[in-house]
Coordinates of N, CA and C in Angstrom, one line a residue:
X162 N 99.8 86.8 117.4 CA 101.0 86.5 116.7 C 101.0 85.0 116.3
X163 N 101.2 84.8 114.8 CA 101.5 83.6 114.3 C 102.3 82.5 114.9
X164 N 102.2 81.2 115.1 CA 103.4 80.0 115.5 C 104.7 80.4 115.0
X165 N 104.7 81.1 113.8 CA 105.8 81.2 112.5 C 106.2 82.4 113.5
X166 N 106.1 83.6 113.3 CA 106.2 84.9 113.8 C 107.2 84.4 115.1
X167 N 106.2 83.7 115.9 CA 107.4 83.4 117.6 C 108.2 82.9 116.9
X168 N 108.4 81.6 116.2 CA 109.8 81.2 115.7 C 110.9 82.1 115.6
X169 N 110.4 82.7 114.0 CA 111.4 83.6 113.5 C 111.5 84.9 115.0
X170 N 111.0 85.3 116.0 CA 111.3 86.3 116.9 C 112.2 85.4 117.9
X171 N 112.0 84.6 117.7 CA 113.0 83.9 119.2 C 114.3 83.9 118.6
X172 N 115.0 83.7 117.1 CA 116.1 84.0 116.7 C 116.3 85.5 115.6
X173 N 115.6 86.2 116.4 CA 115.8 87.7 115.7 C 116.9 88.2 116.5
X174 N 116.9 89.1 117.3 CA 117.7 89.7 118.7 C 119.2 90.3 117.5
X175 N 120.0 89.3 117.7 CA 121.3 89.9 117.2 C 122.0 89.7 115.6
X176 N 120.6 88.7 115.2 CA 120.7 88.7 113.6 C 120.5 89.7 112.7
X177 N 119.3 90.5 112.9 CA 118.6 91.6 112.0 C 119.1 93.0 113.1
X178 N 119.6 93.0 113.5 CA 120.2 94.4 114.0 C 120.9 95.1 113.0
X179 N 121.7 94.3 112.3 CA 122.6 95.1 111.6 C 122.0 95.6 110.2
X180 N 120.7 95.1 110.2 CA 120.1 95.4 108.5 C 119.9 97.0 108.3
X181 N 120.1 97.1 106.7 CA 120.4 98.5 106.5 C 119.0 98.8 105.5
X182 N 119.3 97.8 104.5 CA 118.7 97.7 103.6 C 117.7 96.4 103.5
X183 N 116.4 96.4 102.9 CA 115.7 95.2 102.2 C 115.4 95.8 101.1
X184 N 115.9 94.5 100.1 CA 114.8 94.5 99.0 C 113.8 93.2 99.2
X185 N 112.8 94.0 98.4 CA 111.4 93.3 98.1 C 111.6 92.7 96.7
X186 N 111.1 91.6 96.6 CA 110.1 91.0 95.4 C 108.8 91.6 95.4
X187 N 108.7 92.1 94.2 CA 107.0 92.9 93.9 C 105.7 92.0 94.0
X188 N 105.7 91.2 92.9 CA 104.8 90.4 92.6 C 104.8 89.2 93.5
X189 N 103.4 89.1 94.4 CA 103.6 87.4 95.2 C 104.5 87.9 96.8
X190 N 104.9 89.0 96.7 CA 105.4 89.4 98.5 C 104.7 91.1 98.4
X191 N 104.6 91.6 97.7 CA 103.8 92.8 98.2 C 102.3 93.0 97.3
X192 N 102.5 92.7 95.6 CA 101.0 92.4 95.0 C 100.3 91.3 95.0
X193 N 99.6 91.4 95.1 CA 98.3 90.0 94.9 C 98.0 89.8 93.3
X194 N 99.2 89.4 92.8 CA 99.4 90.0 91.2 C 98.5 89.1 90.5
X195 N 97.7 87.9 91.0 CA 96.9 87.0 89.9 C 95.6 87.9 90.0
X196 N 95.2 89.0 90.5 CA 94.1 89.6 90.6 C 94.1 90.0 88.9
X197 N 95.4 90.9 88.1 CA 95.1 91.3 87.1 C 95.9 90.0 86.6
X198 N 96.7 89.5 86.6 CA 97.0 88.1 85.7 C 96.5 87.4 85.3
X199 N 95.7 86.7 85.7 CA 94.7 85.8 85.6 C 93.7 86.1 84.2
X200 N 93.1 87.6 84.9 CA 92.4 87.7 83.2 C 92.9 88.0 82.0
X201 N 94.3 88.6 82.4 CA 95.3 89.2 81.0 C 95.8 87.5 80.4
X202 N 96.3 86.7 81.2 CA 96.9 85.7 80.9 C 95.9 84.8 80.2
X203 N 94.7 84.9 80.6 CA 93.9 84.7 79.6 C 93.1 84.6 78.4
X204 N 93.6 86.0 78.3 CA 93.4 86.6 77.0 C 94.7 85.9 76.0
X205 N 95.9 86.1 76.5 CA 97.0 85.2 75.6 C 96.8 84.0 75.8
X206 N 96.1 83.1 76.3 CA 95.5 82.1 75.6 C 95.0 81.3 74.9
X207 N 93.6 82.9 74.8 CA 93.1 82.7 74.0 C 93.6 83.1 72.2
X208 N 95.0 84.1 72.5 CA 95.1 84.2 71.4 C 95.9 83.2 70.7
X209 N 96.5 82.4 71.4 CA 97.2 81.0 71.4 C 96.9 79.9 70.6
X210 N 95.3 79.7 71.5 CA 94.7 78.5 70.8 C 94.1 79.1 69.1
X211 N 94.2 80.4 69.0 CA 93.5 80.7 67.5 C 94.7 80.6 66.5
X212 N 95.9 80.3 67.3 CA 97.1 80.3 66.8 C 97.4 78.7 66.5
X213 N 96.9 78.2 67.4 CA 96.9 76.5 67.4 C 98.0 75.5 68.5
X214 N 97.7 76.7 69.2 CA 98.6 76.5 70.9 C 97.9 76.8 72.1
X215 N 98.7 75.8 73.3 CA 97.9 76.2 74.2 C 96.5 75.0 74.4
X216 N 96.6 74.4 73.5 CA 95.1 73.9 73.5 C 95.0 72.9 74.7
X217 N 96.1 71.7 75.2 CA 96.0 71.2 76.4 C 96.3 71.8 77.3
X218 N 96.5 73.1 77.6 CA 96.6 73.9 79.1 C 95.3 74.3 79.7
X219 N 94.8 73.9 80.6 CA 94.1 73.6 82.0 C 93.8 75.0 82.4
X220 N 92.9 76.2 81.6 CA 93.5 77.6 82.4 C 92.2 77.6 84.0
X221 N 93.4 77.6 84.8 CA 92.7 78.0 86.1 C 93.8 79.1 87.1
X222 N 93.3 79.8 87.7 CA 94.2 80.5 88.7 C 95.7 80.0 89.3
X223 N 95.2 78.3 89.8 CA 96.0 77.6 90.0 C 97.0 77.3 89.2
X224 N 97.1 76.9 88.1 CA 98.4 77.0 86.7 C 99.0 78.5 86.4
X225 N 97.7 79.2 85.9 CA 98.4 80.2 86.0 C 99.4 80.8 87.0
X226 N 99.1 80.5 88.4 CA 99.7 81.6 89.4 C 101.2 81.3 89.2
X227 N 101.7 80.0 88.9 CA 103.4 79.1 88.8 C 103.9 79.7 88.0
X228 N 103.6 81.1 87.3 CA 104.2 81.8 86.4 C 104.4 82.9 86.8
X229 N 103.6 83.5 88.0 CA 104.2 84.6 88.4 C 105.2 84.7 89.3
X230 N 105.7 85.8 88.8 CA 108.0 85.8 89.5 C 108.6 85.4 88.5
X231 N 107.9 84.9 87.4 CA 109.1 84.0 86.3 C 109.4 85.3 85.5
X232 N 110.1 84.6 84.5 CA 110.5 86.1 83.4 C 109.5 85.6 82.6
X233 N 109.1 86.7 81.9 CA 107.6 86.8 81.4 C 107.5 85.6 80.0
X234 N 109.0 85.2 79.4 CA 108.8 84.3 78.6 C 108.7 82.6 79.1
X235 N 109.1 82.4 80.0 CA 108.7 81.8 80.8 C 107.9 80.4 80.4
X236 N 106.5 81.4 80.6 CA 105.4 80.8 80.2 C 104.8 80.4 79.2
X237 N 105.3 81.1 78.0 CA 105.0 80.6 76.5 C 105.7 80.0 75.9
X238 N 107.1 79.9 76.6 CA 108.3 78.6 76.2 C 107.6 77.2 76.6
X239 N 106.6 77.4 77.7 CA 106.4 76.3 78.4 C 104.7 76.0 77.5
X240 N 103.9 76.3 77.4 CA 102.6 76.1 76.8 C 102.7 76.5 75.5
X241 N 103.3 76.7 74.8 CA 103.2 77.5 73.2 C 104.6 76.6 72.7
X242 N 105.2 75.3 72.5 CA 106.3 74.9 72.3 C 106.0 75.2 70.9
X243 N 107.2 75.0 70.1 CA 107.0 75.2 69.0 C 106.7 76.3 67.9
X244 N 106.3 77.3 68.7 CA 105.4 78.6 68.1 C 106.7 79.4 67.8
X245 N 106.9 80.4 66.8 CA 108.3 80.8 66.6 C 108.1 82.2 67.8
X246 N 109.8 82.5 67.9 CA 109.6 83.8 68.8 C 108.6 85.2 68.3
X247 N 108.4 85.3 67.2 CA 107.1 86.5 66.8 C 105.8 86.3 67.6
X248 N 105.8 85.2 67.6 CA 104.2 84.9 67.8 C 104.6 85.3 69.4
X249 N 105.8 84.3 70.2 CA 105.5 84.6 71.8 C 105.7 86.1 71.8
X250 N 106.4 86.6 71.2 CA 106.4 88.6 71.5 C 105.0 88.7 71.4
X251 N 104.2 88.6 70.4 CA 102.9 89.0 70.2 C 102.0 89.0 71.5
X252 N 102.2 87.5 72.3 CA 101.1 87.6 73.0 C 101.7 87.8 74.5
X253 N 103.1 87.9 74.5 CA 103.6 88.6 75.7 C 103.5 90.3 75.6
X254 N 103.5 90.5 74.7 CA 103.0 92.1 74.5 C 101.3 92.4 75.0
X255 N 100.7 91.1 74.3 CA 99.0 91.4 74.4 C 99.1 91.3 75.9
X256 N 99.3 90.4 76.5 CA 99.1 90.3 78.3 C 99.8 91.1 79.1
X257 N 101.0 91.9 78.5 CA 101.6 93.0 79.2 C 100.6 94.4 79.5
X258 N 100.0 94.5 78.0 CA 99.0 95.3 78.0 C 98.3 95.3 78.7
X259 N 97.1 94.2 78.5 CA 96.1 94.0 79.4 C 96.8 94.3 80.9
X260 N 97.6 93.7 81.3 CA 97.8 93.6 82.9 C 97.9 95.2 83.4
X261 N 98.6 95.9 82.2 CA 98.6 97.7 82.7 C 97.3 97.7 82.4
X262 N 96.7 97.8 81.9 CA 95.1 98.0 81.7 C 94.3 97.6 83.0
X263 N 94.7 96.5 83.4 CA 94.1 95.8 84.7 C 94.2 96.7 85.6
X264 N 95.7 97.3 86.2 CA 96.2 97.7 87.0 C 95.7 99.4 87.2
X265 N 95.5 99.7 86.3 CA 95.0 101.2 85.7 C 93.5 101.2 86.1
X266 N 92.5 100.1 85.5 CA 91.5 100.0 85.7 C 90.9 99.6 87.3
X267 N 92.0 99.5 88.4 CA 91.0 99.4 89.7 C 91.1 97.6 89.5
X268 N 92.1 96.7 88.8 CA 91.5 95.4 89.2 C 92.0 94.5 90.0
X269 N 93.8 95.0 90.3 CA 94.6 94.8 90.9 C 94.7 95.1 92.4
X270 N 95.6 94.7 93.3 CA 95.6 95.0 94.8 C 96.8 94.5 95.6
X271 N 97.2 95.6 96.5 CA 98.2 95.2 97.1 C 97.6 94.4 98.5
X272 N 98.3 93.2 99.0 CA 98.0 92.7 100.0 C 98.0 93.6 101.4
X273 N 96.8 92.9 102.0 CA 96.6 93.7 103.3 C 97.8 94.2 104.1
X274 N 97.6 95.1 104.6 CA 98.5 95.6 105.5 C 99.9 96.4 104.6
X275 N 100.3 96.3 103.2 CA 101.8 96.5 102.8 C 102.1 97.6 103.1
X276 N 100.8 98.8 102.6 CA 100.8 99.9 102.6 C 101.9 100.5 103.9
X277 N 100.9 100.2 105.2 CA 101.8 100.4 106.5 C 102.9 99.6 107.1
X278 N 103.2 98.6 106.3 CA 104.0 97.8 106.7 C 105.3 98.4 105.8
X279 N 105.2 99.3 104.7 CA 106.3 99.7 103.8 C 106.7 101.3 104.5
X280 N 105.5 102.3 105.0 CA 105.6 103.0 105.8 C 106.6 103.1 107.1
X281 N 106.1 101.9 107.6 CA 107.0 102.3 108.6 C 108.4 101.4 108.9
X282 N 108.5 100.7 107.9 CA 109.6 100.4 107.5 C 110.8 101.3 106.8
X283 N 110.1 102.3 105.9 CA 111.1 103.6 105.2 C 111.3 104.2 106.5
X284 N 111.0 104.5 107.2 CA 111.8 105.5 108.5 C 112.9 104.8 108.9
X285 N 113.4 103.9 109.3 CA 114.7 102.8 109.8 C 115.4 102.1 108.2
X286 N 115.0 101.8 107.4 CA 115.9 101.2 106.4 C 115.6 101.8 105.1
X287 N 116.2 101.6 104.1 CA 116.7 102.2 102.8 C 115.7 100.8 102.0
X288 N 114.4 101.0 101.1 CA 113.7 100.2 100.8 C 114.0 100.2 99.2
X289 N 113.9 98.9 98.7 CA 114.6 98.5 97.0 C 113.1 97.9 96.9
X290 N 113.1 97.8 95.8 CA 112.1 96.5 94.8 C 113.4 96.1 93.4
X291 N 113.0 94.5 93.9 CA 114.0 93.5 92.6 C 112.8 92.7 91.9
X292 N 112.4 92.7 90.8 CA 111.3 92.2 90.2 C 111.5 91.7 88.5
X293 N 111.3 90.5 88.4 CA 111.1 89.7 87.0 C 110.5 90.5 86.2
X294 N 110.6 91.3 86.3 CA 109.0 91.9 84.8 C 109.6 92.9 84.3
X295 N 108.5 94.0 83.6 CA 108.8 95.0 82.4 C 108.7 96.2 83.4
X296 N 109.7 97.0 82.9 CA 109.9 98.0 83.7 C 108.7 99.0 83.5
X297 N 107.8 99.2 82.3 CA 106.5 99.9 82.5 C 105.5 99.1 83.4
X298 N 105.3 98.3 83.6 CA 104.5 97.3 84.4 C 104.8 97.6 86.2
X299 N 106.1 98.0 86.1 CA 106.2 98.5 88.1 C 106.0 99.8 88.1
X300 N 106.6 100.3 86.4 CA 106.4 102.1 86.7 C 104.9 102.6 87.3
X301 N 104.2 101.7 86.4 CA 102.7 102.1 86.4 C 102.2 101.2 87.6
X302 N 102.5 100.3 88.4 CA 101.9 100.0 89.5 C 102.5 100.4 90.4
X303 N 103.6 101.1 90.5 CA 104.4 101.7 91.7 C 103.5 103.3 91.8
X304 N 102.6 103.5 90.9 CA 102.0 104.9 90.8 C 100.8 104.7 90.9
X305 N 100.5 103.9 90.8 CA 98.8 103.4 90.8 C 98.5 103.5 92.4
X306 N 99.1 102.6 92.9 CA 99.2 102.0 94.2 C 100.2 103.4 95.4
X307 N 100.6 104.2 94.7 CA 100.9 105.4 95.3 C 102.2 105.2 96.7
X308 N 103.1 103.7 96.1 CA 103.9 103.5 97.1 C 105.3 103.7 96.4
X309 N 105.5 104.5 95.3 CA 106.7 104.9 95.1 C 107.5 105.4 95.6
X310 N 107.1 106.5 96.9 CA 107.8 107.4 97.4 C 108.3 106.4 98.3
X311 N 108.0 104.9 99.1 CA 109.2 104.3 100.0 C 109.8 103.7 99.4
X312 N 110.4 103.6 98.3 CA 111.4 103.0 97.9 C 112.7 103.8 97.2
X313 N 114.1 103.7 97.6 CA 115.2 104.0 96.8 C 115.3 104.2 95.7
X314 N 115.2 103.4 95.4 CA 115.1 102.6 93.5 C 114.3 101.2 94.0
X315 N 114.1 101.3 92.5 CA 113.2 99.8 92.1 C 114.1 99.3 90.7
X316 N 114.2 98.1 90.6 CA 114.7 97.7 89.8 C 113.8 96.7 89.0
X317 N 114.0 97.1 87.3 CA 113.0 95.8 86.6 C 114.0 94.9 86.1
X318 N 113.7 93.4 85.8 CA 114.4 93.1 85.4 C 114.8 93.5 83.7
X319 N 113.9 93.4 83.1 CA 113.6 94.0 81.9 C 114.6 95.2 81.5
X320 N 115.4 96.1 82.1 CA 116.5 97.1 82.8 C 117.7 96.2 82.5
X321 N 117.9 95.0 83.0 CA 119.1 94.4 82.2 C 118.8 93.0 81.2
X322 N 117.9 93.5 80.7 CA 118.1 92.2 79.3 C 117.3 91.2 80.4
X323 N 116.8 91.2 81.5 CA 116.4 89.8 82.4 C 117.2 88.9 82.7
X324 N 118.5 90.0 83.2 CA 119.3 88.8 84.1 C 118.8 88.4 85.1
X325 N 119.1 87.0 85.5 CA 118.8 86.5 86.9 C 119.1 87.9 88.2
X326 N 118.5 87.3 89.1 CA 118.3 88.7 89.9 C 119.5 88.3 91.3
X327 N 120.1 87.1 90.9 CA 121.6 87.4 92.1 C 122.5 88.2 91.5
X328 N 122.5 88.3 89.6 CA 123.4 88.9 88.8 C 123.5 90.8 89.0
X329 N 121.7 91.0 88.9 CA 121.5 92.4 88.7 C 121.5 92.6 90.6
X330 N 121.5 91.8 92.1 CA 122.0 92.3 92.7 C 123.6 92.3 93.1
X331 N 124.3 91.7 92.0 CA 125.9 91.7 92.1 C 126.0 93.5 91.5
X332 N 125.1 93.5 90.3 CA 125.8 94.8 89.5 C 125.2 96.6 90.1
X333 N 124.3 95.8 91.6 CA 124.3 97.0 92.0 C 123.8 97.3 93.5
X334 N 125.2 95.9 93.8 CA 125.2 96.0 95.4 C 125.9 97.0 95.6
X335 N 127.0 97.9 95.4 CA 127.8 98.8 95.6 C 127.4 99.9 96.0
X336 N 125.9 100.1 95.5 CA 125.5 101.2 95.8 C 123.7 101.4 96.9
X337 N 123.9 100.2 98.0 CA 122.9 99.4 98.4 C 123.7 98.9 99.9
X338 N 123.5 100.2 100.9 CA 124.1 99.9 102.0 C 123.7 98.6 102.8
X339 N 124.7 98.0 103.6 CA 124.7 96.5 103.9 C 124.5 97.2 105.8
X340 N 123.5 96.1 106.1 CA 123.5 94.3 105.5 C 122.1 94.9 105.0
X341 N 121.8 93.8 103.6 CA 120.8 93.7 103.3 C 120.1 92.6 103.4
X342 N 118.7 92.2 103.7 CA 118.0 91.2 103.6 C 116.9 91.4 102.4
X343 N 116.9 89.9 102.3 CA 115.8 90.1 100.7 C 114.6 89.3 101.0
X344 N 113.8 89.9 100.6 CA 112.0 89.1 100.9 C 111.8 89.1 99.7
X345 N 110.8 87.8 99.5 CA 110.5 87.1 98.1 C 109.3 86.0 98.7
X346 N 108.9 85.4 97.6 CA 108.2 84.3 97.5 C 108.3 83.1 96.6
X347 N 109.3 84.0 95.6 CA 109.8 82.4 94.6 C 110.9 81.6 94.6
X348 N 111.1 80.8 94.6 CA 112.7 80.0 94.5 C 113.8 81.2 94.2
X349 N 113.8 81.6 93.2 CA 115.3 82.7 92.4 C 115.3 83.3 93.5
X350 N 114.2 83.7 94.0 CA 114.4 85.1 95.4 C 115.2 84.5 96.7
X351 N 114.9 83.1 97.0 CA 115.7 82.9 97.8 C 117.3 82.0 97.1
X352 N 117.1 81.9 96.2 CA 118.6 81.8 95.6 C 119.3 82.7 95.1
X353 N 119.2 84.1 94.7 CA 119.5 85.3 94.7 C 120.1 85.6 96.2
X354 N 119.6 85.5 97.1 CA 120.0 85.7 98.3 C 120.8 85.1 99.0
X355 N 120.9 83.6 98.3 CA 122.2 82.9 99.0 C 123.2 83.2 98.2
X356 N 123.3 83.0 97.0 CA 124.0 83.3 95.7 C 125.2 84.8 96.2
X357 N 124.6 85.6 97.2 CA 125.1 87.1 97.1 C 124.8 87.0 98.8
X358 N 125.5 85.9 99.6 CA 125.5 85.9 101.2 C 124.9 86.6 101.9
X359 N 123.1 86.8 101.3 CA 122.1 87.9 102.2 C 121.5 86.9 102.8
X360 N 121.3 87.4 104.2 CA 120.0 87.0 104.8 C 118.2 87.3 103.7
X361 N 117.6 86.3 103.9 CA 116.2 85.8 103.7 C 114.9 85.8 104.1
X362 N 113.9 86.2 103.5 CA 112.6 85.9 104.1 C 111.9 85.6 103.3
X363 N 111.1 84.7 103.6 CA 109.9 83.8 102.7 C 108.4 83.9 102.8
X364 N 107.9 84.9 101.7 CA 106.6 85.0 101.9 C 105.8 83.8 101.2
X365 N 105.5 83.2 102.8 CA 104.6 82.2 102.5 C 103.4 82.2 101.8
X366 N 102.9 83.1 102.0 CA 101.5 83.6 101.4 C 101.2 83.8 99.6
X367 N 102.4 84.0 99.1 CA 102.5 84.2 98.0 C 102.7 83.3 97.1
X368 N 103.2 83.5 95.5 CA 102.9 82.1 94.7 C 103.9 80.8 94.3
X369 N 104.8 80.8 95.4 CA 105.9 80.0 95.6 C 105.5 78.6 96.6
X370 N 105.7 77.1 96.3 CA 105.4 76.3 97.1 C 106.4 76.4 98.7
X371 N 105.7 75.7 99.0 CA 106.6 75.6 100.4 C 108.0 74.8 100.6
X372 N 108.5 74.2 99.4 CA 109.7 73.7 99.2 C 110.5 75.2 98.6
X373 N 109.7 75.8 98.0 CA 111.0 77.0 97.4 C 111.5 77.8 98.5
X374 N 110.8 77.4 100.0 CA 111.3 78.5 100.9 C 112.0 77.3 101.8
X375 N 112.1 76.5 101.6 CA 113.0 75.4 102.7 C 114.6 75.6 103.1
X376 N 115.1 76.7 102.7 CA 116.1 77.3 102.8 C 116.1 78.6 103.2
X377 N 115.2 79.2 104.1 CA 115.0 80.8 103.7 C 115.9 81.0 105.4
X378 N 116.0 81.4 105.4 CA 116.5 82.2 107.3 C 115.2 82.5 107.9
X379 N 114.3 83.2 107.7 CA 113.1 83.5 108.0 C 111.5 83.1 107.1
X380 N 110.2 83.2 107.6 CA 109.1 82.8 106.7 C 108.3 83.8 107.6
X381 N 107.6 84.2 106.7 CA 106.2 85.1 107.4 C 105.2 85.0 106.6
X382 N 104.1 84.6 107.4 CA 102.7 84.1 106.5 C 101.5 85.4 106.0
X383 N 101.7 86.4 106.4 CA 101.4 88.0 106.0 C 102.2 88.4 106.5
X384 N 102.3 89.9 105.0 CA 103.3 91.0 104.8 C 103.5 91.3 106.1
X385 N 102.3 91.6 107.4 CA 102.4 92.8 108.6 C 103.5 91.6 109.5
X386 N 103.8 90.8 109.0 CA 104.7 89.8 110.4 C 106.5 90.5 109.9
X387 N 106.3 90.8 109.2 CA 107.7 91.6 108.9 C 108.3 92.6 110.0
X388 N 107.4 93.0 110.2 CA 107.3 94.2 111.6 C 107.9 93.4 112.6
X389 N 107.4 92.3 112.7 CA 107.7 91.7 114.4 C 109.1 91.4 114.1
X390 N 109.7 91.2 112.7 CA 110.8 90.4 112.7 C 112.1 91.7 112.6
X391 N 111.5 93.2 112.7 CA 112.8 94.1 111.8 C 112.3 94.9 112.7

């Protein structure tokens, strides 16, 4: 067991007893999502610079990854300035594609251990997914990856216009027995969670620096340390 792990278990006992519910962040706490990102985000890029954008962005794994968990425009507000909204639909369409293509094709992968770590988590609590992205994008990796059956509902953001995700958990905590705890990896995830008085966990491992979790209640450095903590 991790240094982290004893931490977070030495103030478990009478905190997480009462949990009913977790939701997950998809991307960055249960997929290893730059596996297909990276090459799809690529490709919009490249269709970028033929456009006459993009051309001082640095593409490495490492830039790209600070995009994933964002809302998918995000990133072409941020490298494509200028470019009118047609063009960003264009190449957030092209990389939506590709990434179901990626995910379809075998290039994608859930981090070690989720599989049984979501298993035997559905026998004791009521399992959600809250996620930044397009709702074909979870439909099709929530079936790929053959982990749809442990969760309640999943929620895209894409589902409400891409409201911030403390909003779309205000509009459907009611139906989301309490207490809930929310695991994430990006900043919004742990501010969604204070925003809406939930307990927190911060997956270290994923594509969030170590300041986005400096607020979290809990941190676990792989998915399987969840177990020690619930």
């Amino acid at each position: 067991m991790s240094k982290l792990a004893k931490k977070n278990l030495q103030n478990k006992n009478d905190d997480l007893k009462n949990v009913k519910s977790i939701i997950f962040d998809f991307d960055g706490t249960l997929h290893n999502t730059i596996k297909i990102y990276y090459p799809a985000f690529s490709s919009g890029v490249k269709f970028l610079r033929e456009h006459g954008f993009a051309k001082d962005f640095e593409l490495s794994e490492k830039n790209v990854a600070r995009f994933l968990g964002e809302k998918p425009n995000f990133a072409y507000d941020l490298i494509a300035r200028g470019a009118d909204d047609s063009l960003k639909k264009e190449v957030m369409a092209l990389v939506g594609k590709k990434m179901d293509e990626n995910i379809k094709n075998g290039l994608g992968e859930l981090y070690k251990g989720t599989i049984k770590v979501l298993e035997e988590l559905s026998k004791n609590y009521d399992l959600y997914i809250l996620s930044n992205c397009r709702e074909s994008y979870l439909d099709t990796a929530l079936d790929v990856y053959g982990i749809k059956k442990y969760f309640k509902k999943y929620f895209a953001a894409e589902t409400y216009d891409f409201l911030p995700k403390e909003d779309i958990i205000k509009k459907e905590r009611q139906k989301i027995k309490e207490e809930i705890i929310f695991v994430g990896d990006r900043h919004h995830d742990m501010e969604a969670a204070r925003i809406n008085n939930l307990k927190s966990i911060f997956c270290s491992y994923g594509f969030g620096s170590e300041e986005e979790g400096k607020d979290t209640n809990y941190k676990i450095s792989y998915i399987g340390e969840i177990l020690e903590l619930l």
